[in-house]
Tab-separated table of C-alpha atoms (C1' of nucleotides) in Angstrom:
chain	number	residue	atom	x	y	z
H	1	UNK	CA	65.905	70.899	-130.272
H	2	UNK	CA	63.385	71.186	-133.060
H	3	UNK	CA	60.617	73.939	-131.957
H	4	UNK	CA	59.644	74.840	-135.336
H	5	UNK	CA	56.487	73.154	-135.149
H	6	UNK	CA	55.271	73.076	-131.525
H	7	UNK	CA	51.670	74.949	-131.404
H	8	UNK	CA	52.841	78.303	-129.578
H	9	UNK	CA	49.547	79.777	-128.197
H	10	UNK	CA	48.607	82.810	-130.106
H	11	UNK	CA	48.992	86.590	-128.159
H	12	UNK	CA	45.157	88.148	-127.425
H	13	UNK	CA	44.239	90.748	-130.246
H	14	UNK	CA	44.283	94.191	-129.889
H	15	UNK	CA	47.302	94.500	-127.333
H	16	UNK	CA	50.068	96.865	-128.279
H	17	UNK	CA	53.166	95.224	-128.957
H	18	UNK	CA	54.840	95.941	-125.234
H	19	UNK	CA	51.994	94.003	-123.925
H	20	UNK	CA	52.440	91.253	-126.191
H	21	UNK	CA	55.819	90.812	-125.214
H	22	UNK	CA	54.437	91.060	-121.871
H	23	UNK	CA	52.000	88.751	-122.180
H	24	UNK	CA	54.346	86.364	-123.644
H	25	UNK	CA	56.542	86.455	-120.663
H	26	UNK	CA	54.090	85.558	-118.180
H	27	UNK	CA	52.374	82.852	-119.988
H	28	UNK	CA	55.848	81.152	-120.659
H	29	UNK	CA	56.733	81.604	-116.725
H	30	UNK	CA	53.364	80.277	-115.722
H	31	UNK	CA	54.318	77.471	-117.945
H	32	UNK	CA	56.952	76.822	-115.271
H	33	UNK	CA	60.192	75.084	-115.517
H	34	UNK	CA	60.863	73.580	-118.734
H	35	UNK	CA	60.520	76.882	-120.464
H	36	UNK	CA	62.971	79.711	-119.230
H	37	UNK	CA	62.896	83.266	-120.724
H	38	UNK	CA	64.973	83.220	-123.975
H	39	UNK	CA	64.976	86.175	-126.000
H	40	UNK	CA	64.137	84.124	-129.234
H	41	UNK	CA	61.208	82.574	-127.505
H	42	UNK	CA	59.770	85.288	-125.862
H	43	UNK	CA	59.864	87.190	-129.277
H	44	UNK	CA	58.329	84.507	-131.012
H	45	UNK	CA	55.162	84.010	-129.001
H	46	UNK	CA	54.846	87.415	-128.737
H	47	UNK	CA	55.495	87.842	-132.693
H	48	UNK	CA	57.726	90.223	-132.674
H	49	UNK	CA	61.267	90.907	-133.435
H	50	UNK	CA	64.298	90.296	-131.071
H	51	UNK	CA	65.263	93.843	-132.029
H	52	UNK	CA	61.246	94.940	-130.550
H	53	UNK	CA	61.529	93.214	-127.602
H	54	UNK	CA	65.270	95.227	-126.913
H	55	UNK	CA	63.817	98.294	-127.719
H	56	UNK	CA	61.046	98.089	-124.794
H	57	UNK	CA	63.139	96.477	-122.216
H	58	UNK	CA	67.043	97.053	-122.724
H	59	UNK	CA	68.220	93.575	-120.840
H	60	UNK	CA	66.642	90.654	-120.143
H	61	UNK	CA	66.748	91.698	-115.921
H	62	UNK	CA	64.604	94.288	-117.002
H	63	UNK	CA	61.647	91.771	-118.820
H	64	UNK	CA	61.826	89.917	-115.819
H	65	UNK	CA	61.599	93.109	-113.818
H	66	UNK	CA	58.372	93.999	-115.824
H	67	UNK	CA	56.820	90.536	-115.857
H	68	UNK	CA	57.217	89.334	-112.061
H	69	UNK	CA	55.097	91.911	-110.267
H	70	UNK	CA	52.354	90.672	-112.825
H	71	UNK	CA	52.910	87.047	-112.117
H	72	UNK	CA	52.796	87.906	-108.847
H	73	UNK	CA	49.834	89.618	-108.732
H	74	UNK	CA	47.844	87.200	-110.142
H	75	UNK	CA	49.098	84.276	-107.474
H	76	UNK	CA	48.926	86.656	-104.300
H	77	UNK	CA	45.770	88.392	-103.509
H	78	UNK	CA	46.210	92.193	-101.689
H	79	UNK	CA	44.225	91.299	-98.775
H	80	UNK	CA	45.271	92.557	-95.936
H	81	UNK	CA	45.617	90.647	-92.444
H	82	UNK	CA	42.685	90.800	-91.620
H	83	UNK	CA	40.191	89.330	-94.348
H	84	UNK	CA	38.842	86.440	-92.332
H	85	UNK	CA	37.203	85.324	-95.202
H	86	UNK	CA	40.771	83.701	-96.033
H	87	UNK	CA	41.980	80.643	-93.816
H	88	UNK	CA	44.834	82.161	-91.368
H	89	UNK	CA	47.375	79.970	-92.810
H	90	UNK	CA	46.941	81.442	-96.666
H	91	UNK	CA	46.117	85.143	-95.299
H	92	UNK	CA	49.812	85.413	-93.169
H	93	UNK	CA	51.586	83.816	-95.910
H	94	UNK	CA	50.235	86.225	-98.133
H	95	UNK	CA	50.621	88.934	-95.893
H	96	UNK	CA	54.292	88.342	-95.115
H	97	UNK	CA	55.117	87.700	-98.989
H	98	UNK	CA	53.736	91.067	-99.597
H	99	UNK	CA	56.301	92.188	-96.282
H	100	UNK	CA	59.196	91.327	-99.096
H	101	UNK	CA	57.736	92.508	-102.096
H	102	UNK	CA	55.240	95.226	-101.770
H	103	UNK	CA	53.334	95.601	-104.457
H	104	UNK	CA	52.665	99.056	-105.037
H	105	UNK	CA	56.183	100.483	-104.749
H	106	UNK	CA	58.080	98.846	-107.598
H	107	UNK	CA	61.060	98.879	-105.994
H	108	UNK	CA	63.691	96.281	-107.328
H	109	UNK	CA	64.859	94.270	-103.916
H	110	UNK	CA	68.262	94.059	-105.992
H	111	UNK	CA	68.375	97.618	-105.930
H	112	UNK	CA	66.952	97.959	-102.657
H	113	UNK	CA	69.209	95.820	-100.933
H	114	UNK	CA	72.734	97.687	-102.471
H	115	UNK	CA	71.553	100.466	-101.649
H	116	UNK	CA	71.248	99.310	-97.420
H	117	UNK	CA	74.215	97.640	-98.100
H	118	UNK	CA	76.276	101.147	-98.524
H	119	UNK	CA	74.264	102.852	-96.139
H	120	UNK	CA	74.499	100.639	-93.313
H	121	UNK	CA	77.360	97.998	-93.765
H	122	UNK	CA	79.967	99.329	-96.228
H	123	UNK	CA	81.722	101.206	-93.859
H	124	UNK	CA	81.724	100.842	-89.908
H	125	UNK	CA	78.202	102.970	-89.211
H	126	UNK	CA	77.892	106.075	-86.670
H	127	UNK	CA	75.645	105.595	-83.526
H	128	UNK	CA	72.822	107.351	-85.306
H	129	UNK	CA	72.966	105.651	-88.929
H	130	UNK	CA	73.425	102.468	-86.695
H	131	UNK	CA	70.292	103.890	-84.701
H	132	UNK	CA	68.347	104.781	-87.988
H	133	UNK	CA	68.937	100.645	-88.911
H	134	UNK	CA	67.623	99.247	-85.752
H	135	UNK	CA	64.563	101.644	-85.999
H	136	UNK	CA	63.732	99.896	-89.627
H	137	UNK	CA	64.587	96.905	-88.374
H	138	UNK	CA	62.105	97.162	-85.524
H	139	UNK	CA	59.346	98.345	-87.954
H	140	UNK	CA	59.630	95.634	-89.764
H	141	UNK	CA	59.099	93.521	-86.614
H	142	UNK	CA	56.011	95.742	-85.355
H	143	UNK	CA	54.523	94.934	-88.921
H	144	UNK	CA	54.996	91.270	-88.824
H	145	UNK	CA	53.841	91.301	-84.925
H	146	UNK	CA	50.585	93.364	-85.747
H	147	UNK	CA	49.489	89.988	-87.863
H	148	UNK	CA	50.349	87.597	-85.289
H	149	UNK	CA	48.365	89.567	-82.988
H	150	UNK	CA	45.313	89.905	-85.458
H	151	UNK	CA	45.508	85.769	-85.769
H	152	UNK	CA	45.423	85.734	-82.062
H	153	UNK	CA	42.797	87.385	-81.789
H	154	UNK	CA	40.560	85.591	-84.106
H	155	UNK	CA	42.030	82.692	-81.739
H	156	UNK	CA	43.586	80.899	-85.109
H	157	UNK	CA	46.706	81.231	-83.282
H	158	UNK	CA	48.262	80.808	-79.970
H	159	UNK	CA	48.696	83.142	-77.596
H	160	UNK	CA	52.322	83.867	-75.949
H	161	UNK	CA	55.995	84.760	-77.448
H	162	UNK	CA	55.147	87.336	-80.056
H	163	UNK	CA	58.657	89.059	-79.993
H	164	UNK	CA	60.565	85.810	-80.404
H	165	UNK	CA	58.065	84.778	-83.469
H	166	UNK	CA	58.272	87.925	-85.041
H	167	UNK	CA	62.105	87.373	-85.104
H	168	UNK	CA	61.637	84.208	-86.317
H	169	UNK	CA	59.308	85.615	-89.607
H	170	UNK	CA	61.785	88.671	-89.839
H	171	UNK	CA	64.792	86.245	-90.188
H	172	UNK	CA	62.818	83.701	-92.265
H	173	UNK	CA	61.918	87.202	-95.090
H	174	UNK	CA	65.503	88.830	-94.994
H	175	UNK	CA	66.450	85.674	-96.230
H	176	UNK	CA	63.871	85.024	-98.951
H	177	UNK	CA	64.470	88.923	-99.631
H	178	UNK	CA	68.315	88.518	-99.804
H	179	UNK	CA	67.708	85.661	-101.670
H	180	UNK	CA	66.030	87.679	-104.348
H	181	UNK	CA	68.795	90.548	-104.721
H	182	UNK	CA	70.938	87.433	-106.387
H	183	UNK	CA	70.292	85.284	-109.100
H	184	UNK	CA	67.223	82.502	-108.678
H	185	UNK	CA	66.531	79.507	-110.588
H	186	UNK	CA	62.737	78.253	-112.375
H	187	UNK	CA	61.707	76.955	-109.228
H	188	UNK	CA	62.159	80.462	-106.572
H	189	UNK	CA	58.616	80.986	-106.428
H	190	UNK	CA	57.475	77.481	-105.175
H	191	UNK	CA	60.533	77.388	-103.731
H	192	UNK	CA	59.621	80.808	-101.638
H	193	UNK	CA	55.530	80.205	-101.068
H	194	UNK	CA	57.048	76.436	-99.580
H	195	UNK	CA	59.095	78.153	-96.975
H	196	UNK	CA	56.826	80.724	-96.220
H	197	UNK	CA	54.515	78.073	-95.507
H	198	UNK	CA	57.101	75.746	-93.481
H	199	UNK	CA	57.532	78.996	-91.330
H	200	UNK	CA	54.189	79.869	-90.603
H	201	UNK	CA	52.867	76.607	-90.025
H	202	UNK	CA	55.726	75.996	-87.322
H	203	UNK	CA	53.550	78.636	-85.452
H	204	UNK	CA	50.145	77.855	-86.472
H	205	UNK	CA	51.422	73.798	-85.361
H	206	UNK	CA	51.477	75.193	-81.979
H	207	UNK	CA	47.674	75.058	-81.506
H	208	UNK	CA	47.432	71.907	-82.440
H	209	UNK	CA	49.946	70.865	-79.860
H	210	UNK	CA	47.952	72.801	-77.150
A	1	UNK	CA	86.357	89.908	-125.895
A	2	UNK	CA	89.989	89.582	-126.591
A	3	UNK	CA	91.597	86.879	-124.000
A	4	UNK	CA	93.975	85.531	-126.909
A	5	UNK	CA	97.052	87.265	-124.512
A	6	UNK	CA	96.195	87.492	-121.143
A	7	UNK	CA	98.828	85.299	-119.932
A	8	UNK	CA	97.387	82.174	-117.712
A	9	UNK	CA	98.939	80.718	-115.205
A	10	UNK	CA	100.115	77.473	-116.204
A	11	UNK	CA	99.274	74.364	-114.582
A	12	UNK	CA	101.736	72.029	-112.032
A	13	UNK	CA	103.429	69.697	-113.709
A	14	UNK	CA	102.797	65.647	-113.425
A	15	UNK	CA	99.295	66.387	-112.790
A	16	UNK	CA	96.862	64.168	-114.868
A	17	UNK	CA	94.215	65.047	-117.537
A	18	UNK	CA	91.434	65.281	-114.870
A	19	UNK	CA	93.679	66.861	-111.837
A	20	UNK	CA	94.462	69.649	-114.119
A	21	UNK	CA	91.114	70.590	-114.853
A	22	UNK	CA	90.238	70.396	-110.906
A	23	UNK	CA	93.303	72.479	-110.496
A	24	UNK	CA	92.057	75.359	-112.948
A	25	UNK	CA	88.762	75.290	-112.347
A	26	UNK	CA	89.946	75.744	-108.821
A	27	UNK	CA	92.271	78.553	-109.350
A	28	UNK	CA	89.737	80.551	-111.386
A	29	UNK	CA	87.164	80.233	-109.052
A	30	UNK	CA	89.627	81.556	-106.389
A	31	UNK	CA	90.532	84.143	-108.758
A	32	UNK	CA	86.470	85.736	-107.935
A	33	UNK	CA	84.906	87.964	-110.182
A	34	UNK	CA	86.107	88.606	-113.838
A	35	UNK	CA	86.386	85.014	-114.879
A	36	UNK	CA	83.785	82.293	-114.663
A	37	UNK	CA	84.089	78.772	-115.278
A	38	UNK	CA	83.371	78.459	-119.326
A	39	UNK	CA	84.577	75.263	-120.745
A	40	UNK	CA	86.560	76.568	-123.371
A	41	UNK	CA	88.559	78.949	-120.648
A	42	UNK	CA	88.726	75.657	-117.918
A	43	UNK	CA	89.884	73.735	-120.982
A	44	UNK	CA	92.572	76.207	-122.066
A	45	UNK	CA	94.202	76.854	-118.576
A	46	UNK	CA	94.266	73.375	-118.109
A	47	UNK	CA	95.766	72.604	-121.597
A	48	UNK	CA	93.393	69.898	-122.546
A	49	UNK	CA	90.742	69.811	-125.244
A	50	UNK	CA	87.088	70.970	-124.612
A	51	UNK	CA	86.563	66.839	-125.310
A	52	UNK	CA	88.958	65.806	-122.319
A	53	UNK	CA	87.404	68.042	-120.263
A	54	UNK	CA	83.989	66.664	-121.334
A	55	UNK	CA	85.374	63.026	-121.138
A	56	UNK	CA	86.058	63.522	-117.514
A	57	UNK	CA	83.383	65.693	-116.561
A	58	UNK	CA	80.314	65.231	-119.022
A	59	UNK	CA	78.172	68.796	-117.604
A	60	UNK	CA	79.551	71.777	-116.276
A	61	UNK	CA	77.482	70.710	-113.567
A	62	UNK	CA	79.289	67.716	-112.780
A	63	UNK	CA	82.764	70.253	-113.187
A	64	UNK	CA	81.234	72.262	-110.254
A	65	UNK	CA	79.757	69.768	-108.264
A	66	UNK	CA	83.599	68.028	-108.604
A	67	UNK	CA	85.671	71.882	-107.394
A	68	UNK	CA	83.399	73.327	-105.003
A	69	UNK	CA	83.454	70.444	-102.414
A	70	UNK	CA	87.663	70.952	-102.753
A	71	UNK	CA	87.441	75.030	-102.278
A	72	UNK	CA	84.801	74.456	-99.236
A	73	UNK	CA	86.418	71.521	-97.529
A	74	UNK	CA	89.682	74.112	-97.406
A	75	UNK	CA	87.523	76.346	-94.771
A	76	UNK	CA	84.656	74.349	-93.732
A	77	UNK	CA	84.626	70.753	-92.131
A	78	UNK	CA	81.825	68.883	-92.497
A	79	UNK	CA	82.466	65.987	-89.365
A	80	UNK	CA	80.834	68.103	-86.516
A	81	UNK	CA	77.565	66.257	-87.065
A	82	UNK	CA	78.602	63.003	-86.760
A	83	UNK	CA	79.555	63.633	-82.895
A	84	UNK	CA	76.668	61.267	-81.446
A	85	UNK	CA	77.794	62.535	-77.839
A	86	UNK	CA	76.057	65.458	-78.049
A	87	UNK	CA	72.303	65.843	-78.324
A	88	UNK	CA	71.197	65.886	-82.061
A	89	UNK	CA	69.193	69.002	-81.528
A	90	UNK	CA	72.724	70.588	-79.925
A	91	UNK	CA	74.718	69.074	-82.288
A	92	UNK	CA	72.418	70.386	-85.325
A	93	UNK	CA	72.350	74.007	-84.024
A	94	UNK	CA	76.163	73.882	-83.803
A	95	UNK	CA	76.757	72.379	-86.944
A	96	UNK	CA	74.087	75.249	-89.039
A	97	UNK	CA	75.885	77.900	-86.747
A	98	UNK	CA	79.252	77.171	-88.238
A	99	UNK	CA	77.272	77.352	-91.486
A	100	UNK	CA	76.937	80.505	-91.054
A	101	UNK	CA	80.434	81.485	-89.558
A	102	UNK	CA	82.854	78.834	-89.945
A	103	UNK	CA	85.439	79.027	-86.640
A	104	UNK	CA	88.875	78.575	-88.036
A	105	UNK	CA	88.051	81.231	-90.887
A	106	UNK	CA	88.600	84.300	-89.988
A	107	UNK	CA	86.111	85.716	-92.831
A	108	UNK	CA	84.141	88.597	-91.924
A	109	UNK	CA	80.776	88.245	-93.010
A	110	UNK	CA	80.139	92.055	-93.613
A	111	UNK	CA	82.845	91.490	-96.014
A	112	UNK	CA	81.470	88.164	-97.767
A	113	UNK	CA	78.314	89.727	-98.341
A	114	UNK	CA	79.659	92.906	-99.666
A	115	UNK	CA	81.822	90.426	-102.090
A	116	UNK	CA	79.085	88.673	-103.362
A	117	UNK	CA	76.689	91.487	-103.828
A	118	UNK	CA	79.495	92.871	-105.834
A	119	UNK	CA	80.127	89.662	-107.986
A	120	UNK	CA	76.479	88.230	-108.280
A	121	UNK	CA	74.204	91.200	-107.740
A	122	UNK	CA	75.371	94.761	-108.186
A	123	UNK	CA	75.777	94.459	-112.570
A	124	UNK	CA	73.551	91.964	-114.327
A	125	UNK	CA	75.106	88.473	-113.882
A	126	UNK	CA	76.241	86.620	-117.406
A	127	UNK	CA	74.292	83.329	-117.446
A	128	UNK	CA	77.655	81.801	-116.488
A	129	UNK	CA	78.227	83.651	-113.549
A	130	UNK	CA	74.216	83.225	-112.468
A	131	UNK	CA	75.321	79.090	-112.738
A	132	UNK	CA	78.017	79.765	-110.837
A	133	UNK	CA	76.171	81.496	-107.837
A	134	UNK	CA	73.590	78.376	-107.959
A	135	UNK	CA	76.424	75.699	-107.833
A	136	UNK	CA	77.705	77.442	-104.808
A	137	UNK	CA	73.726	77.597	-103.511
A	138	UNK	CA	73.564	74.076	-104.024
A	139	UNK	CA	76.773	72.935	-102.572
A	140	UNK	CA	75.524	74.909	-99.352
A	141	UNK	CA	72.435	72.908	-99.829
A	142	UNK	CA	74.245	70.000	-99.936
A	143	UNK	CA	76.033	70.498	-96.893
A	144	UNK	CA	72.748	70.913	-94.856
A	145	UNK	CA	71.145	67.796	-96.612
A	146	UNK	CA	74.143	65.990	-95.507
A	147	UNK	CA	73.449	66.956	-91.898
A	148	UNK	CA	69.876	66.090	-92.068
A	149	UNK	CA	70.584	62.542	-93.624
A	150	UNK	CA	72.689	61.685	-90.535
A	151	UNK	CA	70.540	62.996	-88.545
A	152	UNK	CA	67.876	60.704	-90.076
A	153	UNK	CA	69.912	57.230	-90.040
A	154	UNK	CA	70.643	57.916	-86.685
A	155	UNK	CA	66.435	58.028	-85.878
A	156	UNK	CA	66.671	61.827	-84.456
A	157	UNK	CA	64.906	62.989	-87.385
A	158	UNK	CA	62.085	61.652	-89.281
A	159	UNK	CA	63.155	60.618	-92.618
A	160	UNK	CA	61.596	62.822	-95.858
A	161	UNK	CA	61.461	65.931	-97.885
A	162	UNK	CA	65.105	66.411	-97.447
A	163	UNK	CA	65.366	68.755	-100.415
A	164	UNK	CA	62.701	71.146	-98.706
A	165	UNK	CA	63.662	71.367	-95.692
A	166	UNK	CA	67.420	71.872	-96.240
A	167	UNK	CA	65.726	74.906	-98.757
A	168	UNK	CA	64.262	76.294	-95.501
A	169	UNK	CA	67.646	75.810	-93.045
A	170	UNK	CA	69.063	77.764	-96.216
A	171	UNK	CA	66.643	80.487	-95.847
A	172	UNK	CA	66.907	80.969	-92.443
A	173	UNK	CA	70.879	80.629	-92.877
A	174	UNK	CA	70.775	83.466	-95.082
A	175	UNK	CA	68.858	85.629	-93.301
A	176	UNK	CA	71.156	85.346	-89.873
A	177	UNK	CA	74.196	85.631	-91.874
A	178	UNK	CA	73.189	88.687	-93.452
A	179	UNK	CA	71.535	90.245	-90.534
A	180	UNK	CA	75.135	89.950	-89.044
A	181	UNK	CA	76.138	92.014	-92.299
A	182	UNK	CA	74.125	94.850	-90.603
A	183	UNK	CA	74.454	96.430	-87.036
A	184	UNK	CA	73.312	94.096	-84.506
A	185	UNK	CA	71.236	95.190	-81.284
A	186	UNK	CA	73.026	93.719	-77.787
A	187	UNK	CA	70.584	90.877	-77.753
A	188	UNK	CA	71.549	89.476	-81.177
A	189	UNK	CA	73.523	85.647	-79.939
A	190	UNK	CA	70.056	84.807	-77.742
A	191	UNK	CA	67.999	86.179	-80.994
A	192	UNK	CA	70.185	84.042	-82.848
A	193	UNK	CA	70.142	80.869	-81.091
A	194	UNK	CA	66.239	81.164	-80.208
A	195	UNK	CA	65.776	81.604	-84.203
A	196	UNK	CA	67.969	78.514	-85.089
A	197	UNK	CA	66.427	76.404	-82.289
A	198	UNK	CA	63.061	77.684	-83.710
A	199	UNK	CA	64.180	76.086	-86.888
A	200	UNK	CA	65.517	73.080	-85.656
A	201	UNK	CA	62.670	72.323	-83.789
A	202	UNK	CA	59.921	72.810	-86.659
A	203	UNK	CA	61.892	69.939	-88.086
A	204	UNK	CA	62.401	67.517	-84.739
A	205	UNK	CA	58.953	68.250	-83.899
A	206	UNK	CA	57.945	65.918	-86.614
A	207	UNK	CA	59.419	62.688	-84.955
A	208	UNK	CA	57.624	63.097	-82.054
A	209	UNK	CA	53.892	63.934	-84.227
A	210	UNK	CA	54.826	60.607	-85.721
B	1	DA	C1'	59.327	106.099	-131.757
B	2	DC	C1'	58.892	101.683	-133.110
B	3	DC	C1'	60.357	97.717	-135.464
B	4	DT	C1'	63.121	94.372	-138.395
B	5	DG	C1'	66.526	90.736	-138.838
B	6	DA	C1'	71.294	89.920	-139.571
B	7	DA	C1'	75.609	89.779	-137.217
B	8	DC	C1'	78.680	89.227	-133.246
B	9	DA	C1'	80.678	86.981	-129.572
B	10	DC	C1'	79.809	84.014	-126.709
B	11	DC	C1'	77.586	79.364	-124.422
B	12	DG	C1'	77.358	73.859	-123.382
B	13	DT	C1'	77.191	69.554	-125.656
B	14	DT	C1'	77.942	66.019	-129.236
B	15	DC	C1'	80.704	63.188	-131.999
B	16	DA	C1'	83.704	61.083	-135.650
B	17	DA	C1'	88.300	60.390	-135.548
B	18	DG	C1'	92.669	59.626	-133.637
B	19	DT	C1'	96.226	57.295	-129.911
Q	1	DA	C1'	90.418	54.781	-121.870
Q	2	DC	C1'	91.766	59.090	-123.047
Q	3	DC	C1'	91.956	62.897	-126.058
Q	4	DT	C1'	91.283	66.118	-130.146
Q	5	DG	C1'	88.806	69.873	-132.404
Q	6	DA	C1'	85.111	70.791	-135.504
Q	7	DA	C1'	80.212	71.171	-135.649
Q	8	DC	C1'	75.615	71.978	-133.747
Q	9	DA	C1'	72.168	74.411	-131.533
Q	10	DC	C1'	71.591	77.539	-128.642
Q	11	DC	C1'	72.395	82.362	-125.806
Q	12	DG	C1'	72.013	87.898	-125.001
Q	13	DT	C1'	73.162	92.057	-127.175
Q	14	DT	C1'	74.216	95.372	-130.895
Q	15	DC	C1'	73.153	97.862	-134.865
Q	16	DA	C1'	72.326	99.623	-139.677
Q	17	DA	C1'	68.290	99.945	-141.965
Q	18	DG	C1'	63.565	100.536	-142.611
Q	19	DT	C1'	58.528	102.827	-141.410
DNA sequence: ACCTGAACACCGTTCAAGT
DNA sequence: ACCTGAACACCGTTCAAGT
């Protein structure tokens, strides 16, 4: 392929060269599909060195562990459940996407998820590590339940079966969350906001229905 | 990397051109983690060019999409869907069920997932073994697309999006299956079986909004 | 510390040339 | 039709060398 010549837009002035690379990244990923992360390219747009863009982050797992967050940030607003000033629909998709990923701890669901993985399912668990599982678990559940509550109270959603939906959701994010811990391809985040919204709107369907 | 002596095991004889590269693409899949399907290394324990093995199979997408259909179909039948006795909403939950844990396999899912975390997830994959964990993504896709397609030209589902919703039976097949990976509370077959009705029915439901 | 760019050991794919 | 193997255009990572 012959890129020797296609207009590359230019990095804002000013920024260090860390954010440049940064900067790069995103802008390439926003660009969606066609254009995956080389090193090369990233480098280029960025206008620095291959060797530059190793120095600040080691692997490319690590780029993409820098530049996600951001891309994500920008897509997913912080609001919190109950901003009615955002359509239900949007405001519990948002809310449960930031269930998987939050966005202040930068915790790496990769790591995350190894790290359960030997606590609680390498080896056969004792009743109170098994105990210590099922609390999280249920936490996780409480959190998820305490927006389908909210939405029924604003009446946007309704009423009835709040355990079984929040075990729906739950199920629906550990597997989006597993999902992340392995390798994705260009199209994981429409891929991820289009379940998300399959789920949630197989609840919000039923008030149609009523 | 020095592979120049690591003795490979040799193909059957009378095999043809293509059957040999099936048959070593096979065997190194089923081999698991330290080697991944390159064409050079297919080509090589198949004893055929890198052009033969392109003649036959012009991507290594079309290599993958050939061998994983002949690993799966070892374990996993596919012909439980076509069983028009049974209700399609029945018959669907069975079939996505034995998605998940496939009867005649004695596999242990704890197990699996500790396997693939291990292969795809705990190091950085190589961008050959990150295609490899998306052929076998896809193939599972393509397993659930298959259902849904019978499902359609038998009028119990409304024809459409088949590449999106099979994405979201995916998501909520990986969630299960690794929530099995973890200790389960006493309730967790209803929990199950409520979440993959849930699923199913988000989908049916559409025939009868038509 | 930050940066450069060549070099290394791989990829998948293409293709002229053989049988 | 089937097959060969070199060549092409990539990849991610390493590293001696500069500032």
């Amino acid at each position: 392929m012959d890129n020797t010549t296609t207009q590359a837009p230019e990095p804002p002035e000013g920024l260090s060269s860390r954010d440049r690379i940064l900067w790069a990244a995103a802008s390439m990923l926003g660009e969606g599909a066609a254009s995956s992360l080389s090193v090369r390219g990233v480098a280029a747009r960025a206008r620095v060195s291959t060797g530059s863009l190793r120095h600040h982050f080691p692997t490319q797992r690590d780029l993409m562990a820098a530049v996600l967050p951001l891309v994500y940030d920008l897509v997913l607003p912080v609001d919190s459940i109950k901003d009615s000033t955002i359509p239900a629909r949007e405001r519990l998709i948002a809310y449960l996407q930031n269930q998987i990923a939050p966005e202040g701890a930068d915790l790496d669901l990769r790591e995350a998820w190894l790290l359960a993985f030997d606590r609680y399912a390498r080896t056969v668990p004792t009743p109170a590590v098994r105990e210590e599982y099922l609390a999280i678990e249920r936490e996780m559940r409480r959190r998820i339940e305490f927006a389908l509550m909210v939405l029924e109270d604003e009446g946007a959603l309704a009423a009835g079966e709040t355990d079984g939906r929040a075990r729906y959701l739950a199920t629906v994010l550990n597997g989006l969350s597993v999902a992340r811990a392995f390798p994705v391809d260009e199209t994981f985040l429409q891929v991820e906001l289009d379940v998300l919204g399959r789920a949630v709107d197989s609840l919000l369907d039923t008030v149609v229905a009523t």
